[in-house]
């Protein structure tokens, strides 16, 4: 059966070389990525992919950290161009393995991020763009980033939403840093959920009702907290005394939960079967796409692919619904050639 892995990560060679020159050592997640050969070694990537047969293919996207963490606007623009050129070259050289790629953007360059969006899609053939859940501490719904939503609505291609948070984001106000990698384990799903919430309540879907956004890791915390997102936010304002949040509900054209169900989500939950079932029930089979988050697993490549396939194969799904998750939704959403 054909399988299109829409959220996995790579450092194409030109980008990797430039990153090492301009950014050097990078803490936290940077430590982890340096120890995973599949990220930058194409032969190792092919060896891992070959374990899952010729019908397993990958949509390429850059790994963390966000480019704006590596330098100012000039540096992030250079890095974005190198990453997108490098991924586009891989798609051209190996179309049977890589049907397309997801563009990276210099988010600390408001003009540059839109320019690179258009270049990557129109000139290089990207099937969408990847953004992180905040930009140097600013929400994605800040005015300087809103043109990106308009551009992607115009292209009618999705935004990949990836969480971002480091150890400097403390667990408690009286501490200076997060302990035990809580910033990653629980901080990243929280980041995703917060970004989704701001997109809903700040009116992005209201401005662009056809906008398509893929929330990584099956939508973070949102599916599990369906009751709070639903009936809880139907009472928005009942817990707040210093501003009129009821007016926010009046501006929305439907219930908050219905906007959350407009997101797409991927199956990259690290082999968690209950999470997979929960996410599928919340978003629905038409809005869930197969993804592994490779190569960030204990085996440095194959484990999350293998375990995710095992879960999907064992779920009580019709062949049609399983096809939707594995490849048909991706073909439709990303406008891929159906092969």
mmCIF file of C-alpha atoms in Angstrom, residues 13 37 46 58-59 81 94 97 133 151 167 173 177 188 208 222 225-226 237 242 246 250 327 330 332:
data_model
loop_
_atom_site.group_PDB
_atom_site.id
_atom_site.type_symbol
_atom_site.label_atom_id
_atom_site.label_comp_id
_atom_site.label_asym_id
_atom_site.label_seq_id
_atom_site.Cartn_x
_atom_site.Cartn_y
_atom_site.Cartn_z
ATOM 1 C CA UNK A 13 23.567 19.228 2.389
ATOM 2 C CA UNK A 37 22.924 10.561 10.948
ATOM 3 C CA UNK A 46 17.620 5.660 1.867
ATOM 4 C CA UNK A 58 8.505 11.253 2.170
ATOM 5 C CA UNK A 59 7.490 14.894 1.931
ATOM 6 C CA UNK A 81 16.960 29.835 0.515
ATOM 7 C CA UNK A 94 14.651 11.397 -6.441
ATOM 8 C CA UNK A 97 11.243 8.846 -2.998
ATOM 9 C CA UNK A 133 4.287 28.002 16.943
ATOM 10 C CA UNK A 151 -0.393 34.216 0.745
ATOM 11 C CA UNK A 167 14.680 24.801 28.159
ATOM 12 C CA UNK A 173 7.718 31.560 37.352
ATOM 13 C CA UNK A 177 14.708 27.036 33.295
ATOM 14 C CA UNK A 188 5.606 21.300 22.701
ATOM 15 C CA UNK A 208 -9.365 33.079 5.336
ATOM 16 C CA UNK A 222 -6.563 19.679 21.653
ATOM 17 C CA UNK A 225 -9.343 18.252 25.838
ATOM 18 C CA UNK A 226 -12.339 18.206 23.505
ATOM 19 C CA UNK A 237 -15.766 35.104 29.379
ATOM 20 C CA UNK A 242 -11.434 42.426 33.587
ATOM 21 C CA UNK A 246 -18.186 37.369 25.375
ATOM 22 C CA UNK A 250 -20.170 37.036 19.131
ATOM 23 C CA UNK A 327 -1.825 8.769 0.959
ATOM 24 C CA UNK A 330 -2.000 13.996 1.061
ATOM 25 C CA UNK A 332 -5.583 15.930 -2.470
#
